[in-house]
Every structure is written in structure tokens, then in C-alpha cells.
PDB file of C-alpha atoms and ligand atoms in Angstrom:
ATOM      1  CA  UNK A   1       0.000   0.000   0.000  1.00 89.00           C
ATOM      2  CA  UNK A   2       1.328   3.438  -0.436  1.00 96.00           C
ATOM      3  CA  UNK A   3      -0.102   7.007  -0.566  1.00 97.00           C
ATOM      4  CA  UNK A   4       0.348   8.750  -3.982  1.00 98.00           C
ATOM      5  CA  UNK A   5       1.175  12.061  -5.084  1.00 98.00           C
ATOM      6  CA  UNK A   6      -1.770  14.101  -6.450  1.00 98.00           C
ATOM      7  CA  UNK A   7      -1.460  16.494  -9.060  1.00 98.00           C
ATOM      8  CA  UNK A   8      -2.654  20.006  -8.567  1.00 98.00           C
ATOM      9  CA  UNK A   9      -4.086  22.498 -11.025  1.00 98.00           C
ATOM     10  CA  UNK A  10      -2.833  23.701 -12.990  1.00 98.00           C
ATOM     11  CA  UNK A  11      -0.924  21.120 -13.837  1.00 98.00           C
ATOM     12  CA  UNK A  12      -1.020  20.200 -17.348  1.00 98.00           C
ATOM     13  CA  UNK A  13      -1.427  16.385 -16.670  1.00 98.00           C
ATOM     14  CA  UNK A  14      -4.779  16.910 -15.285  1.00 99.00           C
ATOM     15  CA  UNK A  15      -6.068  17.769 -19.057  1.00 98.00           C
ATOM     16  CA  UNK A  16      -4.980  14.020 -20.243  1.00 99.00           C
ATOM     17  CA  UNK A  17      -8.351  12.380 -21.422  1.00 98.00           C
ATOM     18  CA  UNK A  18      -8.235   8.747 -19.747  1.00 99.00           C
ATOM     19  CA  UNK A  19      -8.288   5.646 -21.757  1.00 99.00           C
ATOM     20  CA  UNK A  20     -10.791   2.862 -20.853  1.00 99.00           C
ATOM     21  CA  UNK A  21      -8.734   0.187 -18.480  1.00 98.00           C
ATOM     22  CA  UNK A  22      -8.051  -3.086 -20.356  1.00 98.00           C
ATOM     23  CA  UNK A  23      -8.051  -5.890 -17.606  1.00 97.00           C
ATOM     24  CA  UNK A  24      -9.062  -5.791 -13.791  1.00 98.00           C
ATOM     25  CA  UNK A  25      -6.108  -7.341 -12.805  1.00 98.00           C
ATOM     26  CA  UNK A  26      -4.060  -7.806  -9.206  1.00 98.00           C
ATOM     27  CA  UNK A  27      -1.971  -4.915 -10.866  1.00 98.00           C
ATOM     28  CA  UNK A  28      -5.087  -2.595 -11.087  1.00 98.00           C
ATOM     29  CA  UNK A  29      -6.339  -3.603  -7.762  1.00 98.00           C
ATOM     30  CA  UNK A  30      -3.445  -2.417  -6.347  1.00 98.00           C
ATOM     31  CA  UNK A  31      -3.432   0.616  -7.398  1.00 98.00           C
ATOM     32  CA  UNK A  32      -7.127   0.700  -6.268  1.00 98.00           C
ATOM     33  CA  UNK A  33      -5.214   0.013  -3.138  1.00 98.00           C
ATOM     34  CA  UNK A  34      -3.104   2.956  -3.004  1.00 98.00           C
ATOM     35  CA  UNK A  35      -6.192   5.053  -4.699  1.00 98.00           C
ATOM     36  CA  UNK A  36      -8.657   4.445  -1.481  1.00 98.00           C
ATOM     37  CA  UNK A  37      -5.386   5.216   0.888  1.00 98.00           C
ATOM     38  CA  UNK A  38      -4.510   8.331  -0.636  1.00 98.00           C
ATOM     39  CA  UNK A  39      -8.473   9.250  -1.009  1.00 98.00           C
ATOM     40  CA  UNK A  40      -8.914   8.157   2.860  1.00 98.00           C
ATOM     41  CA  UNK A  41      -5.847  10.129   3.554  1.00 98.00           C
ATOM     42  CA  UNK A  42      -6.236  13.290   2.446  1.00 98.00           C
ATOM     43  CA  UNK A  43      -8.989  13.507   3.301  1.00 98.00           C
ATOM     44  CA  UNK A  44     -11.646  13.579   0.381  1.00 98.00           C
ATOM     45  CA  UNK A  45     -14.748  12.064  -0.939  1.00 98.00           C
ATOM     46  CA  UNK A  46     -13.907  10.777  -4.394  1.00 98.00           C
ATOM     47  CA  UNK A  47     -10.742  10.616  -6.219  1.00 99.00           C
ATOM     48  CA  UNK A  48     -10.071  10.062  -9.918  1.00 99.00           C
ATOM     49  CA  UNK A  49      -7.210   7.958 -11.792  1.00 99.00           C
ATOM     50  CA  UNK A  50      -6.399  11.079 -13.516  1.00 99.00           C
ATOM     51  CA  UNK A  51      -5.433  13.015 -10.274  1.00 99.00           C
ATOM     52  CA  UNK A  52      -2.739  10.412  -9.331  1.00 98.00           C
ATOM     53  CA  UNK A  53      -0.971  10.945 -12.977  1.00 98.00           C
ATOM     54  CA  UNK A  54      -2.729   7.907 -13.987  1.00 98.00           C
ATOM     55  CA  UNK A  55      -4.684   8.497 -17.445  1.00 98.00           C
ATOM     56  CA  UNK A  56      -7.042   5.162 -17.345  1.00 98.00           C
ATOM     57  CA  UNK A  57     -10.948   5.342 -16.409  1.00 99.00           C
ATOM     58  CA  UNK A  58     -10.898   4.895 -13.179  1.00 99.00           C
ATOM     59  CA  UNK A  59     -12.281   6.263  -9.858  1.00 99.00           C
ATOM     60  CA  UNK A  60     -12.932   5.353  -5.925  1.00 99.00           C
ATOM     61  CA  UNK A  61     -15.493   7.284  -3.690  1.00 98.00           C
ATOM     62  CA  UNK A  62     -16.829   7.205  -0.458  1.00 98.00           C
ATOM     63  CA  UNK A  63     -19.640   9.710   0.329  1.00 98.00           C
ATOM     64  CA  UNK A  64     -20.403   7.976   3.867  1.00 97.00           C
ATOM     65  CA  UNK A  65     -19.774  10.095   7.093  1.00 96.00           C
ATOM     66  CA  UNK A  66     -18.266   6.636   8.779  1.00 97.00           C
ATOM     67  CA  UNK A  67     -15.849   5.902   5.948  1.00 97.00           C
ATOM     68  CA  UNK A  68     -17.091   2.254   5.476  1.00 96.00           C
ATOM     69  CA  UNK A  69     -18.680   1.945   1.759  1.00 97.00           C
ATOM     70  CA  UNK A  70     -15.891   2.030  -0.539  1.00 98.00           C
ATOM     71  CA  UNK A  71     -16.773   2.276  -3.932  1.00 98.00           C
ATOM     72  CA  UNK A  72     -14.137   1.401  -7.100  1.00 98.00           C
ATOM     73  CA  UNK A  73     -15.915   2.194 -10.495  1.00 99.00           C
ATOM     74  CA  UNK A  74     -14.334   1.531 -13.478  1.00 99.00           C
ATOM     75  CA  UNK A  75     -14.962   2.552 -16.874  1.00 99.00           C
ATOM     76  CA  UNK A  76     -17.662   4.053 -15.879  1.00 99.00           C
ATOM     77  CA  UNK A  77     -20.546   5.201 -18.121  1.00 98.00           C
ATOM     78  CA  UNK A  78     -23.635   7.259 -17.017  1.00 98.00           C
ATOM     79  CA  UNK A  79     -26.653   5.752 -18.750  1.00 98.00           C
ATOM     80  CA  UNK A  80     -29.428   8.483 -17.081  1.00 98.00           C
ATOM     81  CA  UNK A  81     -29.339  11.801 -15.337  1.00 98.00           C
ATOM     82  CA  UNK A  82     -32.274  13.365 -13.690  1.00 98.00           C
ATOM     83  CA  UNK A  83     -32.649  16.435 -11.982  1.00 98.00           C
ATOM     84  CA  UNK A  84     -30.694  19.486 -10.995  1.00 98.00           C
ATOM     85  CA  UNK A  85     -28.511  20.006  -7.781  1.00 98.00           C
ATOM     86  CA  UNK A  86     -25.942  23.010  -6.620  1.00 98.00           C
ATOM     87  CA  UNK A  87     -23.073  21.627  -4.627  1.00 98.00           C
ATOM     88  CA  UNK A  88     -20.563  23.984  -2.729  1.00 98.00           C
ATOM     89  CA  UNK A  89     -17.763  21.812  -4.223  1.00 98.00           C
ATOM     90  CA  UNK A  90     -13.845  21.280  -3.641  1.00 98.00           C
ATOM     91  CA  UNK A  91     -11.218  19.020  -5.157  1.00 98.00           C
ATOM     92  CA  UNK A  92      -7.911  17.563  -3.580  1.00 98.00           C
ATOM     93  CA  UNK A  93      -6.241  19.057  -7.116  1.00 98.00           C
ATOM     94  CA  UNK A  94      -7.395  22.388  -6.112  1.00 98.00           C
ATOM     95  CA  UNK A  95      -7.016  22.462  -2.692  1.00 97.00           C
ATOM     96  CA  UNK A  96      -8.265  25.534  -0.151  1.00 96.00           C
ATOM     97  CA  UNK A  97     -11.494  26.454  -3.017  1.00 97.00           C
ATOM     98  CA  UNK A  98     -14.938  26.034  -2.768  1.00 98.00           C
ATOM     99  CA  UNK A  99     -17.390  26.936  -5.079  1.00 98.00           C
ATOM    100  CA  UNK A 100     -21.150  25.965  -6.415  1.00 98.00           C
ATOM    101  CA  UNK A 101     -21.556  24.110  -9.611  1.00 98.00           C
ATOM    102  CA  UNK A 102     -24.776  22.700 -10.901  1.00 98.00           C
ATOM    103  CA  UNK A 103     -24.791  18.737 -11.404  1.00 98.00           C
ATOM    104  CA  UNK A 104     -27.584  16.381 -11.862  1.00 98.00           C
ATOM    105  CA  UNK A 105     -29.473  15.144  -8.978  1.00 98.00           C
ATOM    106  CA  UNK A 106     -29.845  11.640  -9.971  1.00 98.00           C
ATOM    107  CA  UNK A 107     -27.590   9.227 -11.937  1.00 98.00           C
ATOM    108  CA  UNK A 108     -27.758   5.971 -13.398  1.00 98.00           C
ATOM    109  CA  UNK A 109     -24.316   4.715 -13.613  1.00 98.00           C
ATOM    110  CA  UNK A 110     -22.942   0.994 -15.424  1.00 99.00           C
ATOM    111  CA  UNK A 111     -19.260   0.094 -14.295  1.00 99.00           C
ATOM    112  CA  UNK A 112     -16.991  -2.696 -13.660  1.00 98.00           C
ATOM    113  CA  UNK A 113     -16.001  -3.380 -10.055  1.00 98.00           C
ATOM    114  CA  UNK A 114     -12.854  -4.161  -8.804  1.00 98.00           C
ATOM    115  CA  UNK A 115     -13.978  -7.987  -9.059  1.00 98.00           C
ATOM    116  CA  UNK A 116     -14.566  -7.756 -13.130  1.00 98.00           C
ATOM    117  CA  UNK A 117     -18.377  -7.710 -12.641  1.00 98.00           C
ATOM    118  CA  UNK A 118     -20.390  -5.400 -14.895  1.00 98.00           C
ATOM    119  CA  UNK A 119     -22.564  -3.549 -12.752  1.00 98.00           C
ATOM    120  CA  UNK A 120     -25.328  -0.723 -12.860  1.00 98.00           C
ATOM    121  CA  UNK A 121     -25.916   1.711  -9.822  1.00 98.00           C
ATOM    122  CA  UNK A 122     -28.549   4.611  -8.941  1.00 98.00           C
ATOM    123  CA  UNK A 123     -26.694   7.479  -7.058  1.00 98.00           C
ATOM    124  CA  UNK A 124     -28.890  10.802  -5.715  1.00 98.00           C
ATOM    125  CA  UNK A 125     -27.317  13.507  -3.430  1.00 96.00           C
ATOM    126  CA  UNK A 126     -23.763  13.424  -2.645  1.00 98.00           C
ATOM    127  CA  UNK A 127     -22.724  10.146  -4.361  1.00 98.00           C
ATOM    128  CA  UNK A 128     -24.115  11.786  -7.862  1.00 98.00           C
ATOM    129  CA  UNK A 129     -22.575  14.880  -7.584  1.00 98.00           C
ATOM    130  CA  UNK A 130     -19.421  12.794  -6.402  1.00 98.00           C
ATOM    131  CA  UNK A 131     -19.300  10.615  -9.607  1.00 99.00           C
ATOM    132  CA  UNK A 132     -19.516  13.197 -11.739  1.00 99.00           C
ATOM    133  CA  UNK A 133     -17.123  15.313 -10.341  1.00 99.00           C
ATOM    134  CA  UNK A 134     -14.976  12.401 -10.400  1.00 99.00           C
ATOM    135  CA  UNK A 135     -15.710  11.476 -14.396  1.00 99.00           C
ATOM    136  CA  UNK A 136     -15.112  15.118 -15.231  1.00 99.00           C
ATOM    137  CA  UNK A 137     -11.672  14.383 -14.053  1.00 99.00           C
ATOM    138  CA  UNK A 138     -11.038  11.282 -16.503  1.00 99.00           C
ATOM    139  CA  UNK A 139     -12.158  13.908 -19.313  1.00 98.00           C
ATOM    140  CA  UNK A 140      -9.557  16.180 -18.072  1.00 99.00           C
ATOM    141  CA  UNK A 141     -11.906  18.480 -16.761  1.00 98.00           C
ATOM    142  CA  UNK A 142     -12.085  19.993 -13.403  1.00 99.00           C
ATOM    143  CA  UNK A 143     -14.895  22.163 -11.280  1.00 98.00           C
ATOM    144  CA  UNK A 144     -13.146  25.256 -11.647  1.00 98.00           C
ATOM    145  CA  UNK A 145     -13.632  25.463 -15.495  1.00 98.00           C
ATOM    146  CA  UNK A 146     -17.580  25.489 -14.847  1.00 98.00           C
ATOM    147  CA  UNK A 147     -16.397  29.055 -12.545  1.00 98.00           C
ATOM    148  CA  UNK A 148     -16.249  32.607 -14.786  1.00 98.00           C
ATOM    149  CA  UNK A 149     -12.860  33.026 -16.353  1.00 98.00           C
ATOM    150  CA  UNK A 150     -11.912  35.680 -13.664  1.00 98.00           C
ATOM    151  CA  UNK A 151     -12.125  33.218 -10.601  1.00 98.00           C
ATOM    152  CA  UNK A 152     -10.031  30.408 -12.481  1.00 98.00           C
ATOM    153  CA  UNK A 153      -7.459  32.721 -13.113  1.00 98.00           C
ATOM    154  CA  UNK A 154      -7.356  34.169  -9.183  1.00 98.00           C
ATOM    155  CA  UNK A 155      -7.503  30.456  -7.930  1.00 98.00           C
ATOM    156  CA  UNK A 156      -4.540  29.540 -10.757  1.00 98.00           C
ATOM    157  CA  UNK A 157      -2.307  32.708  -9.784  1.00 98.00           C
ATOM    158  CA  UNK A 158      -2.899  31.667  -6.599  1.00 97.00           C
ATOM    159  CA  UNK A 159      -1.748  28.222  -6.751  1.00 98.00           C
ATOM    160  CA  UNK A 160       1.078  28.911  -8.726  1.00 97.00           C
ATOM    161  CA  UNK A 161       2.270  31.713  -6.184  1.00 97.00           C
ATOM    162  CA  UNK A 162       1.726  29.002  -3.114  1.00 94.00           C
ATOM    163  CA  UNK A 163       3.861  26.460  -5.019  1.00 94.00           C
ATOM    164  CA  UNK A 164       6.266  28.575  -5.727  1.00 95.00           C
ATOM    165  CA  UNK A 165       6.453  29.364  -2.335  1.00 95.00           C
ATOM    166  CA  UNK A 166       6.396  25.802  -0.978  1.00 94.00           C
ATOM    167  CA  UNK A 167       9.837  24.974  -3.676  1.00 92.00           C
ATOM    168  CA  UNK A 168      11.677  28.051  -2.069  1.00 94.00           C
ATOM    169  CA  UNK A 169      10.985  26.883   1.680  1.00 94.00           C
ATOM    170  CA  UNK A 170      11.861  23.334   0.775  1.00 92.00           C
ATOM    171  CA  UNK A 171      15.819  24.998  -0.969  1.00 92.00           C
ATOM    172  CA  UNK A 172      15.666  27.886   2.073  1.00 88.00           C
ATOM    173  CA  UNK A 173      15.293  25.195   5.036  1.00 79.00           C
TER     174      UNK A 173
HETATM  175  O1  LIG B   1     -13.198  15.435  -1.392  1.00 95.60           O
HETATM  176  C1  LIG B   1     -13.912  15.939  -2.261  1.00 95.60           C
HETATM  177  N1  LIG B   1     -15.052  16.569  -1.900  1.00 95.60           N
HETATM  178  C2  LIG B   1     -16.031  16.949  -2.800  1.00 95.60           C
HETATM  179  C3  LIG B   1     -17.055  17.771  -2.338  1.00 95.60           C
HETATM  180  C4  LIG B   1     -18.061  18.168  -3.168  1.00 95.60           C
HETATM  181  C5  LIG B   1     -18.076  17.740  -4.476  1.00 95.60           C
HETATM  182  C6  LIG B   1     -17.064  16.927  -4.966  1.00 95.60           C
HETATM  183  C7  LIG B   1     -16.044  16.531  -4.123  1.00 95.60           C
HETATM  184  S1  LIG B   1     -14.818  15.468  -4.728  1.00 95.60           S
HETATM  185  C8  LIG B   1     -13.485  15.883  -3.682  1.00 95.60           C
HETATM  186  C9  LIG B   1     -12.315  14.955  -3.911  1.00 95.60           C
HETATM  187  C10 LIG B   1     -11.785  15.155  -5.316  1.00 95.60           C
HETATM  188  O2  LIG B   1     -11.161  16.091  -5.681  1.00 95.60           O
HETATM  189  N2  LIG B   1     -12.112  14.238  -6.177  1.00 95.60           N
HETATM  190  O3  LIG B   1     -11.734  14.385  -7.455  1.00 95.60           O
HETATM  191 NI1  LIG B   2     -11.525  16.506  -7.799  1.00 95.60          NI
END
């Protein structure tokens, strides 16, 4: 088991458009492994292939206050959506920002699980919102680029100036 790095806008890498995975193999279920550990970790809700430099479709979640219903979906495919819900969102690859996006409220969702099986799932509320969040992430998408052009840029600037930062503490100490 290990943790793994996660990539934070605006990294370039987070634009890579994942590929469908292949085989679910002790090799992917490893890294579904180190996926829920550096989800658990952080700590965060969902995380996506794509955020661990990873480009395959690919993503864990665990909406439950208790931490006990982890979820591995892969090649996921939403078959309906229903409804509309505003989330005050965040995302481990943009971390300290909060904002409100509009998702549907209801999803239909067919995936393989870590097992192999083909399976199809109903998610409402935070699960839904989670999911998709998560599959915008496999299209190299993230929440910020549903935010006006202005706020991107301020959270970007910002980012970049806090990284910056973080490199010349790590030389400095
Ligand atoms: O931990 C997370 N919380 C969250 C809250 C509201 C909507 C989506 C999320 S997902 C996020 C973890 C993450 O960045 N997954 O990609
Ligand atoms: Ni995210």
C-alpha cells in the first residue's frame, strides 16, 4: 500500500483524457489500493485515476460520514441523469477552493467493479454529484472550469504563487 502524489491544477497532466482500463487485474487492484489510501488520507470524498498521474478510467469514492462503503468504479458510463442540484464543491487538485456548480441530482451509472463484474448503480445527493465530479476528471476536466474566467485565473495565480512558495521553503530550510 502506499499514498500517492496528487497532481494540482494547474498542472497540465490533469487535461490528459483517460483511456478505458483493459483488464481488472491484481496490478489494477493495487493501485485501487493505493487510490482508497490516498483518497482516505487526504482527506476527500472521491478521487479520480487522472489526479494520481494515472490516465485510465478509473475512480474510488466514499460519500459515507463513517468511511465504510468504498466504492471502485471503473470505466464508468452514465446511462441516465435526472434532476438538478448546486453543490458547494472542492477538489484535492485544487485544494483551499470552494465553489457551487450545478450537477444532476440523480444518476444511473454501469461500471466494472474491482472484481470484473459489470454492474449498474442509482446514485442521488452526494454520491451523484461525487461521480460526476470524479468522471469530469477522466475527461480532463475539473470544477473550476464550470467558474467565470476571472475566478479560475485568481484560484490559478494563486496556486502557482503558493507552489512557488512551498519549492523556495523546501531549498531555504
Ligand atoms: O473530497 C472531495 N469533496 C467533494 C465535495 C463536493 C463535491 C465533490 C467533491 S470530490 C473531492 C475529492 C476530489 O477532488 N475528487 O476528485
Ligand atoms: Ni476533484
Amino acid at each position: 500500500m502506499a499514498k500517492l502524489t496528487i497532481l494540482e491544477f494547474p498542472d497540465p497532466r490533469l487535461r490528459t483524457k483517460a483511456k478505458p482500463v483493459e483488464s481488472v487485474d491484481d496490478e489494477l487492484n493495487s493501485l485501487i489500493d493505493d487510490m482508497f489510501e490516498t483518497m482516505y488520507g487526504a482527506p476527500g470524498i472521491g478521487l479520480a485515476a487522472t489526479q494520481v498521474d494515472v490516465h485510465k478510467r478509473l475512480l474510488v469514492a466514499d460519500v459515507t460520514a463513517d468511511r465504510n462503503d468504498p466504492q471502485a468504479l471503473i470505466n464508468p458510463v452514465i446511462l441516465e441523469k435526472d434532476g438538478v442540484t448546486v453543490t458547494e464543491e472542492g477538489c484535492l487538485s485544487v485544494p483551499g477552493y470552494y465553489d457551487e456548480v450545478e450537477r444532476a441530482e440523480h444518476i444511473r451509472v454501469r461500471f466494472i467493479n474491482r472484481k470484473g463484474d459489470e454492474v449498474e448503480m442509482e446514485a442521488e445527493g452526494l454520491l451523484a454529484v461525487c461521480i460526476q465530479h470524479e468522471m469530469d476528471h477522466l475527461e480532463g476536466k475539473l470544477f473550476v472550469d464550470y467558474l467565470s474566467e476571472a475566478k479560475r485565473q485568481r484560484i490559478r495565480k494563486r496556486l502557482v504563487k503558493d507552489k512557488r512558495q512551498r519549492t523556495a521553503d523546501a531549498v531555504t530550510l
